[in-house]
Short mmCIF file of C-alpha atoms in Angstrom, two decimals:
data_model
loop_
_atom_site.label_atom_id
_atom_site.label_comp_id
_atom_site.label_asym_id
_atom_site.label_seq_id
_atom_site.Cartn_x
_atom_site.Cartn_y
_atom_site.Cartn_z
CA MET A 1 29.65 29.63 -59.94
CA SER A 2 28.37 32.63 -61.82
CA ASP A 3 26.71 32.17 -65.22
CA PHE A 4 24.57 34.29 -67.78
CA VAL A 5 21.38 32.53 -68.12
CA LYS A 6 18.17 33.62 -70.45
CA ILE A 7 14.94 34.37 -69.34
CA LEU A 8 12.85 31.42 -70.73
CA GLY A 9 9.57 32.34 -68.74
CA ALA A 10 7.97 35.15 -67.02
CA THR A 11 4.88 34.48 -64.99
CA ARG A 12 2.71 36.94 -62.99
CA GLU A 13 2.07 35.61 -59.61
CA SER A 14 -0.01 38.52 -58.11
CA HIS A 15 -0.06 42.54 -58.62
CA ASP A 16 3.34 43.12 -57.23
CA THR A 17 5.28 39.59 -57.88
CA MET A 18 6.61 37.88 -60.86
CA THR A 19 8.44 34.66 -61.36
CA PHE A 20 11.33 34.39 -63.83
CA GLU A 21 12.55 30.92 -65.06
CA PHE A 22 15.62 30.14 -66.67
CA ARG A 23 17.77 27.07 -67.77
CA TRP A 24 20.93 26.65 -65.17
CA ASP A 25 22.69 23.32 -64.94
CA GLU A 26 24.28 24.03 -61.66
CA LYS A 27 22.80 21.72 -59.01
CA ALA A 28 20.70 23.06 -56.17
CA SER A 29 18.79 22.00 -53.50
CA PRO A 30 15.45 23.27 -51.91
CA GLY A 31 16.05 26.37 -49.69
CA GLN A 32 19.17 27.44 -51.61
CA PHE A 33 19.79 31.03 -52.87
CA VAL A 34 21.18 32.79 -55.83
CA MET A 35 22.79 36.57 -56.16
CA VAL A 36 21.12 38.19 -59.13
CA TRP A 37 22.11 40.90 -61.32
CA VAL A 38 21.52 42.91 -64.37
CA PRO A 39 23.20 46.31 -65.18
CA GLY A 40 21.95 49.05 -63.49
CA MET A 41 20.49 47.32 -60.33
CA GLU A 42 22.27 46.28 -56.89
CA GLU A 43 23.05 42.68 -56.75
CA VAL A 44 20.59 41.05 -54.66
CA PRO A 45 20.06 37.57 -53.22
CA MET A 46 16.96 35.72 -54.29
CA SER A 47 15.72 32.28 -53.11
CA LEU A 48 15.20 29.74 -55.85
CA SER A 49 11.41 28.98 -56.44
CA ARG A 50 12.43 26.26 -58.87
CA THR A 51 15.59 23.99 -57.93
CA ASN A 52 15.78 21.36 -61.16
CA ARG A 53 17.53 21.92 -64.34
CA ILE A 54 15.26 24.79 -65.22
CA LYS A 55 15.30 27.14 -61.94
CA SER A 56 13.32 30.17 -61.31
CA ILE A 57 13.38 33.44 -58.82
CA THR A 58 10.20 34.96 -57.73
CA VAL A 59 10.70 38.71 -57.19
CA LYS A 60 8.54 40.99 -55.40
CA ALA A 61 8.77 44.45 -56.37
CA ILE A 62 9.49 46.65 -53.31
CA GLY A 63 12.30 48.66 -54.47
CA ASP A 64 14.30 50.13 -57.70
CA ASP A 65 16.16 46.97 -57.98
CA THR A 66 13.43 44.32 -57.79
CA ARG A 67 11.39 46.83 -60.11
CA ARG A 68 14.21 46.71 -62.48
CA LEU A 69 14.01 42.66 -62.39
CA HIS A 70 10.45 43.14 -63.28
CA GLU A 71 11.49 44.55 -66.64
CA LEU A 72 13.03 41.50 -67.83
CA ARG A 73 11.39 39.71 -70.94
CA LEU A 74 11.81 36.57 -72.63
CA GLY A 75 15.19 36.12 -74.07
CA ASP A 76 16.73 38.86 -71.82
CA SER A 77 20.10 37.84 -69.93
CA LEU A 78 20.41 37.53 -66.28
CA ARG A 79 23.43 37.11 -64.08
CA VAL A 80 23.29 34.57 -61.51
CA ARG A 81 25.92 33.35 -59.17
CA GLY A 82 25.59 30.59 -56.44
CA PRO A 83 23.71 28.59 -55.55
CA TYR A 84 24.60 29.45 -52.28
CA GLY A 85 23.95 28.36 -48.59
CA ARG A 86 22.44 25.42 -46.86
CA GLY A 87 18.94 24.65 -47.62
CA PHE A 88 16.36 22.70 -45.76
CA SER A 89 16.99 19.23 -44.90
CA LEU A 90 14.00 17.38 -46.13
CA LYS A 91 12.96 13.73 -44.89
CA LYS A 92 10.28 11.59 -46.82
CA GLY A 93 7.90 10.04 -44.41
CA VAL A 94 8.17 12.75 -41.88
CA GLU A 95 4.88 14.55 -41.58
CA THR A 96 5.87 18.10 -42.67
CA LEU A 97 4.29 21.31 -42.78
CA ALA A 98 5.75 24.09 -44.76
CA ILE A 99 4.63 27.70 -43.98
CA GLY A 100 5.23 30.80 -46.62
CA GLY A 101 4.63 34.16 -45.57
CA GLY A 102 4.38 36.72 -48.54
CA ALA A 103 7.13 36.70 -50.97
CA GLY A 104 8.67 33.84 -48.75
CA THR A 105 6.21 31.40 -50.03
CA ALA A 106 8.46 31.09 -53.07
CA ALA A 107 11.20 29.43 -51.05
CA ILE A 108 9.33 26.79 -49.75
CA MET A 109 7.82 25.55 -53.12
CA PRO A 110 10.82 23.36 -54.05
CA ALA A 111 10.40 21.74 -50.48
CA VAL A 112 6.92 21.24 -51.03
CA LYS A 113 7.48 19.59 -54.31
CA GLU A 114 10.05 17.29 -53.06
CA ILE A 115 8.19 15.77 -49.90
CA GLY A 116 4.74 16.80 -50.59
CA ALA A 117 4.41 18.60 -47.57
CA ASP A 118 0.94 20.16 -46.13
CA VAL A 119 1.27 24.07 -46.80
CA ILE A 120 0.13 27.18 -44.92
CA ILE A 121 0.42 30.40 -47.32
CA GLY A 122 0.08 33.64 -45.26
CA ALA A 123 -0.54 36.82 -47.01
CA ARG A 124 -1.99 40.35 -46.08
CA THR A 125 -5.10 39.99 -48.25
CA GLU A 126 -6.60 37.81 -51.18
CA ALA A 127 -4.71 39.85 -53.58
CA ASP A 128 -1.21 39.03 -52.24
CA VAL A 129 -1.69 35.37 -52.13
CA ILE A 130 0.98 33.58 -54.19
CA MET A 131 1.81 30.32 -55.62
CA ASP A 132 -1.39 28.51 -54.25
CA ASP A 133 -2.13 26.75 -57.60
CA LEU A 134 1.47 25.42 -57.76
CA ALA A 135 1.25 24.34 -54.03
CA SER A 136 -2.18 22.43 -54.83
CA LYS A 137 -0.10 20.72 -57.44
CA TYR A 138 2.52 19.05 -55.05
CA SER A 139 0.37 18.82 -51.99
CA LYS A 140 -3.00 17.60 -50.75
CA ASN A 141 -3.51 20.23 -48.13
CA VAL A 142 -3.24 23.86 -48.74
CA TRP A 143 -4.25 26.30 -46.39
CA ILE A 144 -4.45 30.11 -46.99
CA SER A 145 -4.49 32.74 -44.16
CA THR A 146 -5.17 36.32 -44.81
CA ASP A 147 -4.93 39.25 -42.25
CA ASP A 148 -7.97 40.74 -43.52
CA GLY A 149 -9.89 37.54 -43.88
CA SER A 150 -10.25 38.30 -47.68
CA ARG A 151 -9.58 34.49 -48.28
CA GLY A 152 -9.30 31.67 -46.10
CA PHE A 153 -8.38 31.84 -42.43
CA ARG A 154 -8.77 35.29 -40.83
CA GLY A 155 -5.28 35.90 -38.88
CA ASN A 156 -1.76 35.23 -39.51
CA ALA A 157 -0.13 32.29 -40.50
CA VAL A 158 1.24 31.01 -36.92
CA GLN A 159 -2.37 31.12 -35.57
CA LEU A 160 -3.59 28.92 -38.50
CA MET A 161 -0.49 26.74 -37.84
CA ARG A 162 -1.33 26.25 -34.30
CA GLU A 163 -5.10 25.26 -35.63
CA LYS A 164 -3.62 22.61 -37.91
CA ALA A 165 -1.03 21.48 -35.70
CA ALA A 166 -3.80 20.51 -33.40
CA GLU A 167 -5.54 18.49 -35.68
CA LYS A 168 -2.53 16.45 -37.10
CA SER A 169 0.41 15.46 -35.66
CA TYR A 170 3.66 17.12 -37.52
CA GLY A 171 7.21 15.92 -37.46
CA MET A 172 8.69 18.86 -38.91
CA VAL A 173 7.72 22.38 -39.68
CA LEU A 174 9.56 24.64 -42.41
CA ALA A 175 9.07 28.34 -42.80
CA CYS A 176 10.17 31.23 -44.84
CA GLY A 177 8.64 34.56 -44.28
CA PRO A 178 8.96 38.00 -42.59
CA GLU A 179 11.11 37.35 -39.44
CA VAL A 180 8.19 38.37 -37.03
CA MET A 181 6.48 35.61 -38.81
CA LEU A 182 9.52 33.19 -38.14
CA ARG A 183 9.82 34.41 -34.62
CA GLY A 184 6.00 33.20 -34.18
CA VAL A 185 6.61 30.26 -35.72
CA LEU A 186 9.65 29.38 -33.39
CA GLY A 187 7.84 30.21 -30.42
CA ALA A 188 4.60 28.18 -31.22
CA CYS A 189 7.05 25.04 -32.18
CA SER A 190 9.00 25.30 -28.90
CA GLU A 191 5.82 25.46 -27.12
CA LEU A 192 4.18 22.75 -29.02
CA GLY A 193 7.41 20.49 -29.14
CA LEU A 194 7.92 20.80 -32.59
CA ASP A 195 11.14 20.44 -34.59
CA CYS A 196 11.39 23.30 -37.05
CA GLN A 197 13.76 24.98 -39.79
CA LEU A 198 13.60 28.49 -40.80
CA SER A 199 14.86 30.29 -43.51
CA MET A 200 16.34 33.71 -42.73
CA GLU A 201 17.14 36.90 -44.39
CA ARG A 202 19.93 39.76 -43.86
CA HIS A 203 21.87 42.13 -45.99
CA MET A 204 24.41 40.31 -48.34
CA LYS A 205 27.33 41.52 -50.01
CA CYS A 206 29.46 38.58 -50.90
CA GLY A 207 27.16 35.55 -50.42
CA ALA A 208 29.88 33.27 -50.17
CA GLY A 209 30.82 32.99 -46.60
CA LEU A 210 33.83 35.38 -46.37
CA CYS A 211 32.71 39.09 -45.77
CA GLY A 212 30.56 38.28 -42.79
CA CYS A 213 28.14 41.30 -43.17
CA CYS A 214 25.12 39.01 -43.05
CA VAL A 215 25.68 37.40 -39.67
CA ILE A 216 23.30 37.12 -36.79
CA ASP A 217 25.34 36.02 -33.64
CA GLY A 218 28.15 35.13 -35.61
CA GLN A 219 26.46 32.63 -37.82
CA ARG A 220 26.81 33.69 -41.66
CA VAL A 221 23.03 33.50 -42.93
CA CYS A 222 24.80 33.11 -46.78
CA LYS A 223 26.68 29.90 -45.74
CA ASP A 224 25.83 28.70 -42.46
CA GLY A 225 21.97 29.33 -43.47
CA PRO A 226 19.84 30.45 -44.94
CA VAL A 227 18.05 27.71 -43.12
CA PHE A 228 18.81 27.37 -39.60
CA THR A 229 17.20 24.60 -37.22
CA GLY A 230 14.82 26.03 -34.48
CA GLU A 231 17.42 24.97 -31.68
CA GLN A 232 20.39 27.07 -33.81
CA ALA A 233 17.61 30.18 -34.06
CA ALA A 234 16.77 29.67 -30.04
CA ARG A 235 20.36 30.50 -29.39
CA MET A 236 20.42 33.80 -31.55
CA PRO A 237 19.47 36.69 -29.24
CA GLU A 238 19.75 38.91 -32.61
CA PHE A 239 17.10 36.89 -34.22
CA GLY A 240 13.81 38.73 -34.60
CA SER A 241 15.07 41.62 -32.86
CA LYS A 242 18.33 43.23 -34.46
CA ARG A 243 19.76 43.13 -37.90
CA ARG A 244 23.19 44.74 -39.35
CA ASP A 245 22.99 47.33 -41.66
CA GLU A 246 25.48 47.66 -44.34
CA ALA A 247 27.88 49.36 -42.50
CA GLY A 248 27.75 46.44 -40.00
CA ARG A 249 26.04 48.54 -37.58
CA LEU A 250 23.55 46.63 -35.14
CA VAL A 251 20.25 48.25 -35.65
CA GLY A 252 16.59 47.14 -34.92
CA ALA A 253 15.15 44.58 -37.05
CA ARG A 254 12.74 45.71 -39.47
CA MET B 1 55.78 23.39 -31.57
CA LEU B 2 53.43 25.83 -33.66
CA GLU B 3 54.03 28.82 -31.21
CA THR B 4 55.72 31.50 -33.01
CA PHE B 5 56.62 35.30 -32.54
CA VAL B 6 56.05 38.47 -34.55
CA GLY B 7 58.25 40.44 -33.04
CA ARG B 8 57.42 40.82 -29.43
CA LEU B 9 54.13 39.48 -29.99
CA ALA B 10 53.63 35.62 -28.97
CA LEU B 11 51.30 33.58 -30.87
CA ASP B 12 50.18 29.93 -29.86
CA ARG B 13 49.25 29.24 -33.41
CA PRO B 14 50.98 31.06 -36.76
CA GLY B 15 47.57 31.23 -38.53
CA MET B 16 45.52 34.51 -38.16
CA VAL B 17 42.11 35.54 -39.94
CA ALA B 18 43.10 37.86 -42.54
CA SER B 19 41.37 41.36 -42.36
CA GLY B 20 38.02 41.45 -43.87
CA ILE B 21 36.85 38.05 -43.36
CA MET B 22 34.36 37.07 -40.68
CA ASP B 23 35.62 39.94 -38.48
CA GLU B 24 33.02 42.79 -38.64
CA THR B 25 31.51 41.63 -35.47
CA GLY B 26 32.59 40.33 -31.86
CA ALA B 27 30.68 36.95 -32.16
CA SER B 28 32.30 36.11 -35.59
CA MET B 29 35.61 36.92 -34.14
CA ALA B 30 35.04 35.03 -31.17
CA ARG B 31 33.94 31.91 -33.19
CA MET B 32 36.99 32.32 -35.58
CA LEU B 33 39.18 32.09 -32.38
CA ASP B 34 37.45 29.02 -31.16
CA SER B 35 38.03 27.39 -34.84
CA GLY B 36 41.91 27.14 -34.43
CA ALA B 37 43.05 30.73 -35.52
CA GLY B 38 46.02 32.13 -33.55
CA ALA B 39 44.50 35.63 -33.65
CA VAL B 40 42.00 37.51 -35.57
CA VAL B 41 42.62 40.60 -37.78
CA THR B 42 39.75 42.99 -37.67
CA LYS B 43 37.92 44.44 -40.42
CA SER B 44 39.53 47.58 -41.38
CA ILE B 45 37.94 50.37 -39.44
CA GLY B 46 37.73 54.05 -40.02
CA LEU B 47 36.74 57.37 -38.24
CA ALA B 48 33.16 57.39 -39.52
CA PRO B 49 30.73 54.63 -40.53
CA SER B 50 30.51 53.51 -44.06
CA PRO B 51 28.48 51.08 -45.83
CA GLY B 52 31.31 50.54 -48.54
CA HIS B 53 30.53 50.23 -52.48
CA ARG B 54 27.20 49.05 -53.68
CA ASN B 55 26.42 45.46 -54.72
CA PRO B 56 28.02 43.66 -56.93
CA THR B 57 30.91 43.74 -54.66
CA PHE B 58 32.14 40.02 -55.09
CA THR B 59 32.32 37.56 -57.71
CA GLU B 60 34.17 34.02 -58.05
CA VAL B 61 36.79 33.79 -60.89
CA LYS B 62 39.25 31.13 -61.93
CA GLY B 63 41.46 30.48 -59.18
CA GLY B 64 39.78 33.08 -56.54
CA PHE B 65 37.72 35.91 -55.89
CA VAL B 66 37.60 39.22 -56.99
CA ASN B 67 36.09 41.94 -54.30
CA ALA B 68 35.39 45.57 -54.08
CA MET B 69 33.73 46.00 -50.67
CA GLY B 70 34.91 49.34 -50.52
CA LEU B 71 35.97 49.25 -46.70
CA PRO B 72 32.49 49.20 -45.21
CA ASN B 73 32.75 49.47 -41.47
CA PRO B 74 30.64 50.55 -38.49
CA GLY B 75 33.15 53.26 -37.60
CA ILE B 76 35.83 53.30 -34.65
CA ASP B 77 33.35 54.54 -31.85
CA LEU B 78 30.79 51.63 -32.44
CA PHE B 79 33.49 49.08 -32.91
CA GLY B 80 34.16 49.12 -29.51
CA GLU B 81 31.43 47.15 -28.52
CA GLU B 82 32.54 44.34 -31.01
CA MET B 83 36.14 44.64 -29.55
CA GLU B 84 34.81 44.23 -26.31
CA ILE B 85 33.19 40.78 -27.11
CA ALA B 86 36.31 39.41 -29.13
CA VAL B 87 39.48 40.62 -26.80
CA ARG B 88 37.94 38.29 -24.18
CA LYS B 89 38.30 35.33 -26.38
CA GLY B 90 41.83 35.83 -27.76
CA LYS B 91 44.09 37.99 -29.58
CA ILE B 92 42.58 40.52 -31.86
CA VAL B 93 44.57 42.47 -34.13
CA GLY B 94 43.04 45.90 -34.86
CA SER B 95 43.06 46.78 -38.38
CA VAL B 96 42.49 50.58 -39.49
CA PHE B 97 42.63 52.89 -42.53
CA GLY B 98 42.89 56.30 -42.61
CA LYS B 99 43.59 58.96 -45.44
CA ASP B 100 46.46 60.55 -43.55
CA PRO B 101 48.70 60.18 -40.63
CA ALA B 102 46.91 61.87 -38.06
CA GLU B 103 43.79 59.66 -38.91
CA PHE B 104 46.00 56.42 -38.74
CA SER B 105 47.29 57.74 -35.31
CA GLU B 106 43.84 58.39 -33.86
CA LEU B 107 42.62 54.84 -34.87
CA ALA B 108 45.56 53.02 -33.63
CA GLY B 109 45.26 54.61 -30.45
CA ARG B 110 41.43 53.94 -30.05
CA MET B 111 42.48 50.13 -31.21
CA GLU B 112 45.00 49.74 -28.56
CA ASP B 113 42.30 51.42 -26.02
CA TYR B 114 39.67 48.71 -26.91
CA GLY B 115 42.54 45.78 -26.31
CA ALA B 116 44.03 45.02 -29.72
CA CYS B 117 47.27 43.28 -29.25
CA ALA B 118 48.76 44.84 -32.08
CA VAL B 119 47.40 47.39 -34.72
CA GLU B 120 47.77 46.58 -38.65
CA LEU B 121 47.97 49.78 -40.95
CA ASN B 122 45.76 49.05 -44.15
CA LEU B 123 48.08 50.76 -46.82
CA SER B 124 47.08 48.26 -49.44
CA CYS B 125 43.22 48.10 -50.07
CA PRO B 126 43.10 48.59 -54.03
CA HIS B 127 39.59 49.88 -54.43
CA ALA B 128 38.74 52.68 -52.00
CA LYS B 129 39.44 56.07 -53.03
CA GLY B 130 41.83 58.06 -51.08
CA TYR B 131 42.82 55.20 -48.93
CA GLY B 132 44.66 51.87 -48.68
CA MET B 133 46.91 51.41 -51.57
CA GLU B 134 46.44 54.98 -52.68
CA VAL B 135 48.37 56.03 -49.61
CA GLY B 136 50.59 53.05 -49.43
CA VAL B 137 52.60 53.34 -52.76
CA ASP B 138 54.14 56.31 -51.64
CA PRO B 139 57.23 55.79 -49.44
CA ALA B 140 57.35 59.04 -47.87
CA LEU B 141 53.90 59.15 -46.77
CA VAL B 142 54.04 55.57 -45.71
CA LYS B 143 56.96 56.34 -43.39
CA SER B 144 55.17 59.24 -41.88
CA ILE B 145 51.96 57.18 -41.27
CA VAL B 146 53.99 54.22 -39.58
CA ALA B 147 55.64 57.06 -37.22
CA ALA B 148 52.58 58.57 -36.47
CA ALA B 149 50.91 55.40 -35.39
CA LYS B 150 53.84 54.25 -33.59
CA SER B 151 53.95 57.65 -31.38
CA SER B 152 50.30 56.94 -30.34
CA VAL B 153 50.32 53.09 -29.17
CA SER B 154 52.54 51.07 -27.35
CA VAL B 155 51.50 47.68 -28.77
CA PRO B 156 53.22 46.60 -32.00
CA VAL B 157 52.24 48.37 -35.31
CA TRP B 158 52.06 46.32 -38.48
CA ALA B 159 52.18 47.85 -42.02
CA LYS B 160 49.89 45.51 -44.68
CA LEU B 161 51.77 46.36 -47.74
CA THR B 162 50.20 46.23 -51.51
CA PRO B 163 51.88 43.94 -54.14
CA ASN B 164 50.64 46.74 -56.84
CA THR B 165 53.62 48.64 -57.06
CA HIS B 166 57.15 48.00 -58.34
CA ILE B 167 58.94 49.65 -55.47
CA LEU B 168 57.86 47.15 -52.56
CA GLY B 169 61.48 47.16 -51.11
CA GLU B 170 61.45 50.96 -50.83
CA ILE B 171 58.10 50.85 -49.05
CA ALA B 172 59.41 48.12 -46.67
CA SER B 173 62.44 50.11 -46.24
CA ALA B 174 60.24 53.15 -45.10
CA VAL B 175 58.23 51.10 -42.72
CA SER B 176 61.22 49.91 -40.85
CA ASP B 177 62.75 53.21 -41.04
CA ALA B 178 59.80 54.67 -39.20
CA GLY B 179 60.12 52.12 -36.72
CA GLY B 180 57.41 49.69 -37.89
CA ASP B 181 57.11 46.59 -36.01
CA ALA B 182 56.26 44.17 -38.84
CA ILE B 183 55.28 43.75 -42.47
CA VAL B 184 52.23 41.92 -43.74
CA ALA B 185 52.16 41.05 -47.41
CA ILE B 186 50.31 41.05 -49.40
CA ASN B 187 46.87 42.56 -50.00
CA THR B 188 44.84 41.75 -53.17
CA LEU B 189 45.86 42.40 -56.50
CA LYS B 190 44.10 45.25 -58.61
CA ALA B 191 41.57 43.43 -60.66
CA MET B 192 38.64 43.73 -62.91
CA VAL B 193 36.03 41.37 -64.07
CA ILE B 194 33.88 42.18 -67.21
CA SER B 195 30.50 40.78 -68.31
CA PRO B 196 30.47 39.86 -72.05
CA GLU B 197 26.99 39.51 -72.42
CA PHE B 198 26.35 43.20 -70.60
CA ALA B 199 29.78 44.53 -72.25
CA ALA B 200 30.02 46.10 -68.83
CA PRO B 201 32.29 45.89 -65.72
CA PHE B 202 30.77 43.28 -62.95
CA LEU B 203 31.47 45.10 -59.97
CA SER B 204 29.62 48.50 -59.19
CA ASN B 205 33.13 50.04 -58.29
CA ARG B 206 34.85 48.53 -61.88
CA PHE B 207 38.06 47.84 -60.08
CA GLY B 208 38.27 45.15 -57.18
CA GLY B 209 40.89 43.01 -55.83
CA LEU B 210 41.78 39.48 -56.70
CA SER B 211 42.50 36.99 -53.89
CA GLY B 212 42.69 33.12 -53.50
CA PRO B 213 44.95 30.53 -54.91
CA ALA B 214 45.51 32.62 -58.07
CA VAL B 215 47.58 35.41 -55.96
CA ARG B 216 49.65 33.10 -53.95
CA SER B 217 52.74 32.92 -55.79
CA VAL B 218 52.90 36.73 -56.10
CA GLY B 219 52.65 36.68 -52.32
CA VAL B 220 55.30 34.22 -51.80
CA ARG B 221 57.60 35.92 -54.13
CA ALA B 222 56.79 39.30 -52.29
CA VAL B 223 57.66 38.25 -48.95
CA TYR B 224 60.89 36.61 -50.33
CA ASP B 225 61.88 40.13 -51.75
CA ILE B 226 60.87 42.03 -48.30
CA ARG B 227 62.99 39.85 -46.53
CA SER B 228 65.78 40.35 -48.51
CA ALA B 229 65.23 44.01 -48.29
CA VAL B 230 64.41 44.75 -44.63
CA ASP B 231 65.13 42.92 -41.34
CA LEU B 232 61.75 42.98 -39.83
CA PRO B 233 59.12 40.35 -38.99
CA ILE B 234 56.75 39.65 -42.06
CA VAL B 235 53.23 37.86 -41.69
CA GLY B 236 52.70 36.26 -45.07
CA VAL B 237 49.05 36.16 -46.65
CA GLY B 238 47.67 35.49 -50.07
CA GLY B 239 46.00 32.30 -51.18
CA ILE B 240 46.96 30.17 -48.31
CA SER B 241 44.38 27.51 -47.65
CA ASP B 242 46.67 24.26 -46.63
CA TRP B 243 50.16 23.71 -44.93
CA ARG B 244 51.89 23.53 -48.15
CA ASP B 245 50.73 27.21 -48.82
CA ALA B 246 51.82 28.24 -45.32
CA ALA B 247 55.19 26.47 -45.49
CA GLN B 248 56.02 28.40 -48.58
CA TYR B 249 55.18 31.76 -46.83
CA ILE B 250 57.14 30.51 -44.02
CA MET B 251 60.35 29.24 -45.90
CA ALA B 252 60.28 32.80 -47.99
CA GLY B 253 60.50 34.35 -44.63
CA ALA B 254 57.24 34.64 -42.77
CA CYS B 255 57.06 34.29 -38.89
CA ALA B 256 53.14 33.88 -39.25
CA PHE B 257 50.46 33.89 -41.82
CA GLN B 258 47.00 34.96 -42.59
CA VAL B 259 44.13 33.34 -44.10
CA GLY B 260 41.10 34.70 -45.89
CA SER B 261 39.59 33.41 -48.94
CA ALA B 262 40.10 29.96 -48.03
CA ILE B 263 37.42 30.43 -45.26
CA ALA B 264 34.77 30.52 -47.97
CA SER B 265 36.29 27.78 -49.94
CA LYS B 266 37.65 25.22 -47.10
CA GLY B 267 35.18 26.55 -44.26
CA VAL B 268 35.84 27.99 -40.62
CA ASN B 269 37.64 24.86 -39.93
CA VAL B 270 40.53 25.38 -42.63
CA PHE B 271 42.67 26.52 -39.44
CA GLU B 272 42.43 23.29 -37.51
CA ALA B 273 43.54 21.27 -40.67
CA ILE B 274 46.54 23.41 -41.42
CA ASN B 275 47.89 23.37 -37.85
CA ARG B 276 47.60 19.81 -37.95
CA ASP B 277 49.24 19.32 -41.24
CA LEU B 278 51.93 21.61 -40.54
CA GLU B 279 53.04 19.93 -37.51
CA ASP B 280 53.12 16.66 -39.39
CA PHE B 281 55.38 18.29 -41.76
CA MET B 282 57.61 19.64 -39.31
CA ARG B 283 57.86 16.73 -37.55
CA SER B 284 58.71 14.41 -40.63
CA PHE B 285 61.02 17.10 -42.18
CA GLY B 286 62.96 17.74 -38.65
CA TYR B 287 61.84 21.45 -37.96
CA SER B 288 61.61 21.94 -34.31
CA SER B 289 59.89 25.31 -34.68
CA ILE B 290 58.56 27.93 -37.10
CA ARG B 291 61.55 29.97 -36.22
CA ASP B 292 63.49 27.09 -37.45
CA MET B 293 61.73 26.98 -40.96
CA GLU B 294 61.60 30.71 -41.37
CA GLY B 295 63.30 31.99 -44.44
CA ALA B 296 64.62 28.45 -45.03
CA ALA B 297 64.34 29.10 -48.87
CA HIS B 298 66.85 31.75 -48.81
CA GLU B 299 70.57 30.98 -49.31
#
């Protein structure tokens, strides 16, 4: 349901990314998201980067609305509704590798906390790496890839995942990040015979499974997802190639 | 047992997906037909593509939802691709919105070309300037819109009416006079949500439409009134989520019904449950058909 929450903590994660904490008693599971709004901005979906009673969203300033969120200070009000969607299905005892790409790293943190999965954080450069300290609190193995090699592995998260999957046998791969990365994870997992769960993104309006504007091949990202299994993703011709714009037109994926 | 007729249109099952719900893409509509809906009414389509209103466009309230999507749609030209996928799977009712009779006539014709089994005229959306309810509360304009749509198609023309008026009977008569084939009632109730913490309206459009359980009794009353006013088939819609809700509409005078908000609260399988439970009720209470139950609450 919808609520007004007060900001209890505002932490800078990187030059363009901040985490905002708030207390919200609504029960949420790793991988779920909320719709967030303050006056003057367009309401947007945000994955929860913490899912306990104290919850958080992690916001990368990429447009007017996310910049407006970055102006939030301690004690300011924020409207959240949700939590919505189907999150990650987690099993303790299954060797799990969680992969976060860019801002998508925030969405895998609650899952890492719950089952202590190994983690790959992919970023463009050293300056774009977020939440590696937090990941190290919950996980023994945290690996980083940067496109320019300024930190950790030089290359992308999918290439690093292939290396790690060759060294250790995983039963499950979780991923959230740019769609091109998710597509790469799906391809690598099907080649290697690994199960995976991918957290997807589309333009959303209602967030609650009604309006149908966020569908990928008839599946609602807001309600049937945002986390889909590899098998589901493999049956989506639009995944990785097409998306719907605000008017419902099928256009090329970003 | 559940088969019904909306005028000359036969339906295997009486429940349809209401316009605006999971009906903007071909694959979504196909999925809803597979989940037990007798037909799917498309998102309301206009002549040109439109993104609709800015978010926030939707919120939960006690008893339902308030939305102001603002008629987002890809435009009638592109919608042909979605229809092509959907009509192969079952019956699709094409919902259209226009600002005048000429636009409605053009859009209705295009929907028929795409294979729609009927056309539903949106004369009732409460949150789009110059459209929907703004053209649907003037009986003379409603009459000319319905007549214009009738002149351009051979499939049935349904008029979806708004409860946000005190002259519902007159509007229903206008539909009947113009040769309309059925009336669909109701659309959402014009509504507003204010955020006290911010002292501001929540929806970007300020005003929206209330749907869900909160509007059901209003809808049942509207259908009852329309049934008393005109002799046209009525499709009941507004807050239906189970067999009991559906039976109320049928007994008020509807021959079929539509479900919208409950697809969020109960999931896409809501039709299967309603179909099964409605059939159980009909068996236990001796109704042999939907027709047999239709208008049963009238004296």
